[in-house]
Coordinates of C-alpha atoms in Angstrom, one line a residue:
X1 CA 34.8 -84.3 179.8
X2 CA 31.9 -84.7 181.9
X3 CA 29.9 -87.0 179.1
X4 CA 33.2 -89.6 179.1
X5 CA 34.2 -89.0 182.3
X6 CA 32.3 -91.8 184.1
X7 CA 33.5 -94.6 181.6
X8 CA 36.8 -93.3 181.5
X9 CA 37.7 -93.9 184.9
X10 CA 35.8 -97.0 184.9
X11 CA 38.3 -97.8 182.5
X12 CA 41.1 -96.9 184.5
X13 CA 40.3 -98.9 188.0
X14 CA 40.0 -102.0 185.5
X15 CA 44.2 -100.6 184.4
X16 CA 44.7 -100.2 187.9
X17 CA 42.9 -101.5 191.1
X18 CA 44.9 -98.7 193.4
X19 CA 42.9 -96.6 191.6
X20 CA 39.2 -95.5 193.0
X21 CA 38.1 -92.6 191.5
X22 CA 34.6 -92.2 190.4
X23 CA 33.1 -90.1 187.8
X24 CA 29.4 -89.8 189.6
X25 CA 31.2 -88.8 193.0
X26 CA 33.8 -86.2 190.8
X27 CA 30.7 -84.8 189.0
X28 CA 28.7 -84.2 192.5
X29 CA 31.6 -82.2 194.2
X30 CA 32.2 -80.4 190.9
X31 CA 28.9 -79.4 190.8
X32 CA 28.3 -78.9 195.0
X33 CA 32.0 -76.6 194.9
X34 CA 30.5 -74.7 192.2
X35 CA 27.3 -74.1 193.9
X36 CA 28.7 -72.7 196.8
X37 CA 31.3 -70.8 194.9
X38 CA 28.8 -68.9 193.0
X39 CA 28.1 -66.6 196.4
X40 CA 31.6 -65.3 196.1
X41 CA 31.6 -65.1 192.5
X42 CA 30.1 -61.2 192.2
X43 CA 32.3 -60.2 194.9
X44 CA 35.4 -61.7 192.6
X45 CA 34.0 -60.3 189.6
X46 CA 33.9 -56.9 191.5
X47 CA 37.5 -57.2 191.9
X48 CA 38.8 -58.9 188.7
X49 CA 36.0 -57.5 186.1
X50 CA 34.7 -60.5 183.8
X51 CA 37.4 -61.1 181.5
X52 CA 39.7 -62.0 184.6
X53 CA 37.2 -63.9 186.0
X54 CA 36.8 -66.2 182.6
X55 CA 40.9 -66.2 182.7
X56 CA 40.5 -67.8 186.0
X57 CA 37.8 -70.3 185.6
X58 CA 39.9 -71.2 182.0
X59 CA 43.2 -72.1 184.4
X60 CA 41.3 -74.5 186.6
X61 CA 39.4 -76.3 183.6
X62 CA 42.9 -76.7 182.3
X63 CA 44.3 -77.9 185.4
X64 CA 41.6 -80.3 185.3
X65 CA 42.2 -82.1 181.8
X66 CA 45.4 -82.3 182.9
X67 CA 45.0 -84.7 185.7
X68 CA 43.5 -87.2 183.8
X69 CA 46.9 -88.0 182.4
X70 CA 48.0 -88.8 185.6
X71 CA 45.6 -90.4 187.6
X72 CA 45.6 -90.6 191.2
X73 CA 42.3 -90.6 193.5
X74 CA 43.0 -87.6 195.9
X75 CA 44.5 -85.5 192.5
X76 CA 41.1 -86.6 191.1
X77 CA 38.8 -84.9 193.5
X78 CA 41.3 -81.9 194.6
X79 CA 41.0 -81.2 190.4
X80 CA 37.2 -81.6 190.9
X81 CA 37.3 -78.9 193.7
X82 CA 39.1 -76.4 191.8
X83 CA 37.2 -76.8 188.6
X84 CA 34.1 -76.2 190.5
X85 CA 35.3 -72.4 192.0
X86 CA 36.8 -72.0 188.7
X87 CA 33.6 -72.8 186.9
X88 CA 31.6 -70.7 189.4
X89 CA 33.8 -67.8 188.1
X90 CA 34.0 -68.3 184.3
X91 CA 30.5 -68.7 184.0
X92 CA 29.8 -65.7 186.5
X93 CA 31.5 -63.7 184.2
X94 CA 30.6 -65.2 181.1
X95 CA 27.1 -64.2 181.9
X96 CA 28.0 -60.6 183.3
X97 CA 30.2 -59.7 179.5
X98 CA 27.5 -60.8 177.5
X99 CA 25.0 -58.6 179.1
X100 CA 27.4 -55.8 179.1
X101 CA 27.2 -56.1 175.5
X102 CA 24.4 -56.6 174.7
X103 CA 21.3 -54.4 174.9
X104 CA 17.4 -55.1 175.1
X105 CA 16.8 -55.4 171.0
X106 CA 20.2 -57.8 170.9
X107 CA 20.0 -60.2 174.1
X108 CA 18.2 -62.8 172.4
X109 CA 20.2 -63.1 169.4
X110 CA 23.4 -63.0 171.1
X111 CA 22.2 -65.7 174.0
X112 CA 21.7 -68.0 171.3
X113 CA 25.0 -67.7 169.2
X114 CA 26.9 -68.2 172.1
X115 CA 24.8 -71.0 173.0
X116 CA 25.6 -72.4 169.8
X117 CA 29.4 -71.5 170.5
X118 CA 29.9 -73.0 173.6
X119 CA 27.9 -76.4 172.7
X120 CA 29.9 -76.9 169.0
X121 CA 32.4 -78.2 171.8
X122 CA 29.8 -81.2 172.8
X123 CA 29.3 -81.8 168.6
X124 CA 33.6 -81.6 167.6
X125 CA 34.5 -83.1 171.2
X126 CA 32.3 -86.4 171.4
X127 CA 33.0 -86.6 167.7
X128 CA 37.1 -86.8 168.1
X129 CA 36.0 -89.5 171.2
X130 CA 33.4 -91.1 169.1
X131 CA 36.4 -92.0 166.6
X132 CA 39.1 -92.8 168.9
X133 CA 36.7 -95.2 171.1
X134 CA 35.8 -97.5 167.8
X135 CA 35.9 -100.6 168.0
X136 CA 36.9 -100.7 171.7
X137 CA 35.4 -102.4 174.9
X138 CA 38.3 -101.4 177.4
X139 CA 39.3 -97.6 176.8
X140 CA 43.0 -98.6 177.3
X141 CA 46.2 -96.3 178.3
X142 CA 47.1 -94.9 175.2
X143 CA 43.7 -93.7 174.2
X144 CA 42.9 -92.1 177.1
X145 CA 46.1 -89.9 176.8
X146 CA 45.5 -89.1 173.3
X147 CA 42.1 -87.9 174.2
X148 CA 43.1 -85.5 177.1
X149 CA 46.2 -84.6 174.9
X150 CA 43.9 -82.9 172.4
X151 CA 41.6 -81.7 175.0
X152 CA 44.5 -80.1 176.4
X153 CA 45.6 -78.7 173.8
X154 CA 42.4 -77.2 172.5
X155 CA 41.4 -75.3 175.8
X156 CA 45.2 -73.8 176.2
X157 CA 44.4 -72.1 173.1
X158 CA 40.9 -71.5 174.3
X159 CA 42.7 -69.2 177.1
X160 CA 44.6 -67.4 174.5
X161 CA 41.3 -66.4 172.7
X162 CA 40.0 -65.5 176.3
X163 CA 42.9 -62.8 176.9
X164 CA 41.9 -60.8 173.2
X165 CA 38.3 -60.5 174.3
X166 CA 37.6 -56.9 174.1
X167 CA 37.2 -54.9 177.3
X168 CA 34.0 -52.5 176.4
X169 CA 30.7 -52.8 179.1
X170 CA 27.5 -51.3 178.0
X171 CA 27.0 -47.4 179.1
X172 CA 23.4 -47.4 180.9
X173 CA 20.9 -46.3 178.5
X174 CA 18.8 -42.8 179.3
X175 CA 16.0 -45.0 180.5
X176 CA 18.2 -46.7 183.0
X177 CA 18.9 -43.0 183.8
X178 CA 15.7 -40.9 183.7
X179 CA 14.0 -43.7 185.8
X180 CA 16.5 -43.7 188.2
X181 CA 17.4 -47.5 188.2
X182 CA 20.8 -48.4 190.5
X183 CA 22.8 -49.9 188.7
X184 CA 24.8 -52.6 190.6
X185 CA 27.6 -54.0 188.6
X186 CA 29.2 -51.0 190.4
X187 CA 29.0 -52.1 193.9
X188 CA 32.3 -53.3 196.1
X189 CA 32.2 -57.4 197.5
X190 CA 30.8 -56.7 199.9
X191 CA 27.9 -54.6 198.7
X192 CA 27.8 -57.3 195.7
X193 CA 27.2 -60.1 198.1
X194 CA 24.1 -58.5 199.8
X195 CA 22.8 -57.6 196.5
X196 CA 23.0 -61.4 195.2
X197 CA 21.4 -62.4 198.9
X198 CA 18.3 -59.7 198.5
X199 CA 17.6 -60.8 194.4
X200 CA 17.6 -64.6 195.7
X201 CA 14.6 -63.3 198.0
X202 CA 12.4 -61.7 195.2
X203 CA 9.7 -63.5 193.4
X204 CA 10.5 -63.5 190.1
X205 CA 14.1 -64.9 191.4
X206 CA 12.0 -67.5 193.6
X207 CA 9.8 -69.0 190.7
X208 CA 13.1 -68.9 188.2
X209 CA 14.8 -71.4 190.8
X210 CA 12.5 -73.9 190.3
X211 CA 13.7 -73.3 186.6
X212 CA 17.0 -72.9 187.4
X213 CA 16.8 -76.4 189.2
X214 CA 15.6 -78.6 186.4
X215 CA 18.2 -77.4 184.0
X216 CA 20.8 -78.4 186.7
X217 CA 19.4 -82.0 186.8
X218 CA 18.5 -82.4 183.2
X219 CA 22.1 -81.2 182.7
X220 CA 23.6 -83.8 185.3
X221 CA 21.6 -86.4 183.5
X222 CA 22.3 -85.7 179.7
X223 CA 25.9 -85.3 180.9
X224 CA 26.9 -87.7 182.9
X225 CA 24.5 -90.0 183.2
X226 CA 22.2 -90.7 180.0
X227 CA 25.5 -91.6 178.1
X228 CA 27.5 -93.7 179.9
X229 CA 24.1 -95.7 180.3
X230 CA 24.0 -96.4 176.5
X231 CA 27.7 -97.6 176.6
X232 CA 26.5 -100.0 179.8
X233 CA 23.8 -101.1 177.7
X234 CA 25.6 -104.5 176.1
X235 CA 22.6 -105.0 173.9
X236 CA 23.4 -102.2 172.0
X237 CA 26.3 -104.2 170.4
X238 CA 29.8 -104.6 169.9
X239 CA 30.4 -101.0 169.5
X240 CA 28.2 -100.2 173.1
X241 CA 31.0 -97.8 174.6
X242 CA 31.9 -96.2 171.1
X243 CA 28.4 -94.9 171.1
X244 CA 29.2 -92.9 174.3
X245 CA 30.9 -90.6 172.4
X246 CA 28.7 -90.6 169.6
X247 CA 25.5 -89.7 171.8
X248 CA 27.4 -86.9 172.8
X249 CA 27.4 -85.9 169.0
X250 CA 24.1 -85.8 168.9
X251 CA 23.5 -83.7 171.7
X252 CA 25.8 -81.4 170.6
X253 CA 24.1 -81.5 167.5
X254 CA 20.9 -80.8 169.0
X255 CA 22.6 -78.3 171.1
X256 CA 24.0 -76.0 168.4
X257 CA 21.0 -76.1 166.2
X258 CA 18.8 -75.2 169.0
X259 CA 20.9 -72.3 170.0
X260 CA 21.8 -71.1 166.1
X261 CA 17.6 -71.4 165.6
X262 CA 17.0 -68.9 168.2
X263 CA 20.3 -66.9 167.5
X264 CA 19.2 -66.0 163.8
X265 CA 15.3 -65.5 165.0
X266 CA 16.6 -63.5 168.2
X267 CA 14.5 -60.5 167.4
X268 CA 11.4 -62.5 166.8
X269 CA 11.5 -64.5 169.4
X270 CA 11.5 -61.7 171.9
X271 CA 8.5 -60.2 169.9
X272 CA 6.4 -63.8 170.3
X273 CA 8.0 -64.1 173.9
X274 CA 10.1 -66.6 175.2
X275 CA 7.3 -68.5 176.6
X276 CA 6.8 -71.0 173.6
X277 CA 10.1 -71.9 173.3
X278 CA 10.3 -73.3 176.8
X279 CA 6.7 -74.8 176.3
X280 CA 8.9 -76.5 172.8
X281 CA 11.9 -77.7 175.1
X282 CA 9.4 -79.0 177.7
X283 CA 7.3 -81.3 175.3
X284 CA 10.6 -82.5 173.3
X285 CA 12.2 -83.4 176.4
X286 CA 9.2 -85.2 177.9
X287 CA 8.9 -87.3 174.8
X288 CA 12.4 -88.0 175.1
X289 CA 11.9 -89.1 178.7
X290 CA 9.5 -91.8 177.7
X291 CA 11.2 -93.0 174.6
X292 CA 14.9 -93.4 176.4
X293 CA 12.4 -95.4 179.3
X294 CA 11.4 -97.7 177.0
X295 CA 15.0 -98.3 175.1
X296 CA 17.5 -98.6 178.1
X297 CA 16.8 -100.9 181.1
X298 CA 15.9 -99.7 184.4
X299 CA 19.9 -100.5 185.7
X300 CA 21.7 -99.0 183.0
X301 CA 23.1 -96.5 184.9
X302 CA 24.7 -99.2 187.7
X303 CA 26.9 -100.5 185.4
X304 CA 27.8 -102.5 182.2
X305 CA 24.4 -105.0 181.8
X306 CA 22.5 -107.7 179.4
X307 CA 19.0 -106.4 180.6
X308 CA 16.6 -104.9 178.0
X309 CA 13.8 -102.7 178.8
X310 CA 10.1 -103.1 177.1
X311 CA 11.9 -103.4 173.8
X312 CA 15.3 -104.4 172.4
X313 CA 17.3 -101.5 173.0
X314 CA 17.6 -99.4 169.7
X315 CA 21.1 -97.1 168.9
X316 CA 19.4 -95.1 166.6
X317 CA 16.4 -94.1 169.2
X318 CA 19.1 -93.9 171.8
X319 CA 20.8 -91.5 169.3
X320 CA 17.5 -89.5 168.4
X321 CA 17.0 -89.1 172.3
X322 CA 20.6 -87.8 172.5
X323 CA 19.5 -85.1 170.0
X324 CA 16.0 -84.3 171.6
X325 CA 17.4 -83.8 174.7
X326 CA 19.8 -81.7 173.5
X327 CA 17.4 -79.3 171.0
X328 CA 15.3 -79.1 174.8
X329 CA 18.2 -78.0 176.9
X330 CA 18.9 -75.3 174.2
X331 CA 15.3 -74.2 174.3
X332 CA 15.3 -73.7 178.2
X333 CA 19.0 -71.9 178.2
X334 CA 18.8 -69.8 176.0
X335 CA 15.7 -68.5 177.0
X336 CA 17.3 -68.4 180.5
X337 CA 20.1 -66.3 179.6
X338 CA 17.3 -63.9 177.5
X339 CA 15.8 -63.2 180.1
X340 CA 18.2 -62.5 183.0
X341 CA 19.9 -60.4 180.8
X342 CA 16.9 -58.4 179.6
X343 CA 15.3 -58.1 183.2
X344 CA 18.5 -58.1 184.9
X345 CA 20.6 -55.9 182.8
X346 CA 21.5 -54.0 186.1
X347 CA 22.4 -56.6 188.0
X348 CA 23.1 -59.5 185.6
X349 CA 26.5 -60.7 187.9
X350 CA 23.9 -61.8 190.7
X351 CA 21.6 -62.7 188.4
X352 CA 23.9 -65.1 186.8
X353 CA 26.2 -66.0 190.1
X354 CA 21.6 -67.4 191.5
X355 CA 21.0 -69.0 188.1
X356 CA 24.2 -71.4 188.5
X357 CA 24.2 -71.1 192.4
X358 CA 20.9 -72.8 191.9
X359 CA 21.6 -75.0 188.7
X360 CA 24.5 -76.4 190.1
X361 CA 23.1 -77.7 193.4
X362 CA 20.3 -79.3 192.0
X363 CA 23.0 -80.9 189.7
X364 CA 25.0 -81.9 192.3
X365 CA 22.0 -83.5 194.0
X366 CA 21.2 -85.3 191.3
X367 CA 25.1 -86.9 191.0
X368 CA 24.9 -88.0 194.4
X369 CA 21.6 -90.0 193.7
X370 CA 22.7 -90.9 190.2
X371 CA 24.5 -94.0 191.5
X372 CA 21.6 -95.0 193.5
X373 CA 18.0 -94.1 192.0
X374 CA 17.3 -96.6 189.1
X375 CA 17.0 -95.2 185.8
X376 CA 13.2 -95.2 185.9
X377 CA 13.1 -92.9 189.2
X378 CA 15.4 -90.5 187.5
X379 CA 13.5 -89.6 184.7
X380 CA 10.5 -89.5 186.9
X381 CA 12.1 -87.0 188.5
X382 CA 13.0 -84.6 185.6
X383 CA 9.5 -84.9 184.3
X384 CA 7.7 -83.6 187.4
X385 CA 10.6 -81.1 188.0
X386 CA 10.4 -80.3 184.3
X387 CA 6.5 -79.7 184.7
X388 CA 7.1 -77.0 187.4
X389 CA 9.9 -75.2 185.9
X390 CA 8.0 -74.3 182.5
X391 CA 5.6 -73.5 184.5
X392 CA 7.2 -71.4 186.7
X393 CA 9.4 -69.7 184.1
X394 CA 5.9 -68.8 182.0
X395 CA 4.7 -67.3 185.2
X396 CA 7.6 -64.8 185.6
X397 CA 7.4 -64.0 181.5
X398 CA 3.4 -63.1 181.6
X399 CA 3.9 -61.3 184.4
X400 CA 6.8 -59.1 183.0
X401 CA 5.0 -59.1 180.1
X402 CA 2.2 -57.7 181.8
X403 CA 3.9 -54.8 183.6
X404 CA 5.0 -54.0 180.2
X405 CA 2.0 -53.6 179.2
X406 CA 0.9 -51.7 182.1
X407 CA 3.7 -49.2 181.6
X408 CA 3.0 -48.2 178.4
X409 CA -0.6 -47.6 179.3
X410 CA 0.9 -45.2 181.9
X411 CA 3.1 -43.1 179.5
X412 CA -0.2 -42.7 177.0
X413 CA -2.1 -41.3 179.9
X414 CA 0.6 -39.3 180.9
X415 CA 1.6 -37.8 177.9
X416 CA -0.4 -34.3 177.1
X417 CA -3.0 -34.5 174.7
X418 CA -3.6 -31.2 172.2
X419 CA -7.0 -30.6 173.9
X420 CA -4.8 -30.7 177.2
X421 CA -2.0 -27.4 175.7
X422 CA -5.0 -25.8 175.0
X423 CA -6.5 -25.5 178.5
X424 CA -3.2 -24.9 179.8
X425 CA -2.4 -22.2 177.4
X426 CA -5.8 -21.1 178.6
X427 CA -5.0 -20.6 182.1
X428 CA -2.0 -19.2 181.9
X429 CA -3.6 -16.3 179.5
X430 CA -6.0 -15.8 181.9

């Protein structure tokens, strides 16, 4: 929805002039609702547990779809409200079930086959899109309502799959016990609220924003903005806006590779640290940066345009980008969710609720400017930001990685040595 959204509506103020929806300005107050919604979400989670919470969040995505076959501007952005707390709580809760059952050895894995899950919807989507947009210019009435027909369709039956989700939650494990961590998926709202507010303040929680905020603008991008800028780009051919949905393809392709790669190697991974797979997702996406600067012009994002860039804009390396930039974002999430799971295990709702608290503001931001900020400022942008989020997400790792270290060496000096039971036995003969 959000890849087509944007030339979709386009579409419709063409059909009808009463109509003034836009997709950048939907897109920011989805993302800005579900920022702010993501302080309430632990306290909802509290009350509803996470399998009500995803039943919730599925509702308002519905809801959403929905709209689209009736357009109207205020139905537009009340629809974009509610999908925003919705989404706040779905992916909340999301977050909080998969930890709950998962465990240290299994995290990994299972963050990257439901990556892989979730973004086989971007590959099968834009694919059923790709097909239905061929050969048009003008995404005309009866398309539109085929499209969001089938979407429809598809995410009722996603909510009936929501409602057979097992309700089992990981026991704490005797270390969790014998060291005497709290455990916090316990606490009331209230409690659940100051406990979301005091992780926000920590360090590690401080340098993961900064990660946390370039995955919320590379998303805004790669969704919402790097596609609809190929299908504006009328030097791509005939076929410009049937290649909106085909981009979308290929990050969903990139997408569920990237999160099946790391699924299957989950255990290794963890072993080598997630470190170099965020150092992978940062170089492929910088690449991608410069190669999508050189094939698109600098107003693609404005509008439909005959401008080139410093080359004669390419589909396949527009395609090829599409696919980078989706293998990247799969490096940086899944590693995301690995590791707020594995460090967070206690607390993962907050964790989560300050990962896309954080994510979806930065998001949101980057909607709002979307409209303005050439293309050329934008990606200079999400290379600096993407510069200090690896960064800063290495810096948290080592640093774990060192207290790991650190407490080992602690149990081998504190555990007794022979020559130790022999002095003791010693003295107490004596």
């Amino acid at each position: 929805m959000g890849n087509i959204e944007k030339t979709i509506l386009d579409s419709i103020t063409q059909d009808d002039p009463s109509f003034t929806g836009d997709g950048y300005t939907s897109l920011a107050i989805i993302y800005a609702t579900l920022a702010i919604c993501n302080w309430l979400a632990p306290s909802v989670i509290t009350i509803t547990g996470p399998r009500g919470a995803m039943l919730i969040g599925g509702f308002t995505y519905l809801f959403f779809i929905v709209t689209f076959l009736f357009p109207r501007t205020w139905l537009l952005y009340v629809a974009s409200v509610l999908i925003g707390a919705g989404a706040a709580a779905i992916w909340t809760g999301q977050g909080n079930y998969l930890t709950l059952n998962s465990d240290a050895d299994t995290i990994s894995r299972n963050s990257g086959i439901f990556w892989a899950m979730l973004q086989c919807s971007l590959f099968f989507g834009n694919l059923f899109v790709f097909i239905k947009f061929q050969g048009k210019t003008h995404i005309d009435l009866e398309t539109r309502n085929v499209v969001f027909g089938a979407l429809t369709a598809v995410c009722a039956v996603g909510i009936v799959f929501l409602l057979l989700l097992r309700p089992i939650r990981r026991a704490p494990a005797l270390d969790d016990v014998k060291t005497d961590v709290v455990n916090h998926e316990n606490d009331g709202p209230l409690e659940a609220f100051k406990g979301a507010l005091k992780l926000f303040a920590t360090r590690d929680m401080i340098y993961l924003s900064c990660t946390f905020i370039y995955t919320g603008v590379e998303l805004s991008f790669f969704s919402g903005v790097y596609s609809p800028s190929i299908g504006f780009t009328l030097a791509m051919g005939e076929n410009a806006k049937q290649l909106v949905g085909l981009s979308g393809v290929f990050i969903g392709m990139g997408e569920v590779l990237g999160g099946a790669l790391f699924g299957i190697l989950g255990s290794r991974t963890t072993r080598w640290g997630r470190d170099p797979i965020v150092i992978m997702g940062y170089i492929i996406h910088v690449c991608s940066f410069f190669l999508i600067f050189i094939n698109l012009p600098n107003v693609a994002p404005f509008g439909d345009t005959t401008e080139t860039s410093y080359m004669d804009p390419s589909p396949y390396l527009a395609m090829f980008c599409s696919f980078l930039l989706g293998f990247g974002d799969a490096c940086f999430n899944t590693q995301i969710y690995s590791i707020l799971g594995g460090n967070y295990s206690d607390n993962s709702t907050s964790a989560f609720a300050l990962f896309k608290f954080t994510q979806s503001l930065a998001a949101a931001s980057c909607f709002f400017y979307s409209s303005r900020a050439p293309l050329s400022v934008q990606l200079g942008v999400l290379a600096v930001l993407a510069s200090l989020g690896t960064a800063a997400f290495c810096r948290v790792e080592w640093a774990g990685r060192a207290r790991a270290r650190a407490a080992a060496l602690d149990a081998i000096d504190d555990k007794p040595t022979p020559a130790t039971h022999l002095a003791d036995n010693a003295l107490h003969y004596d």
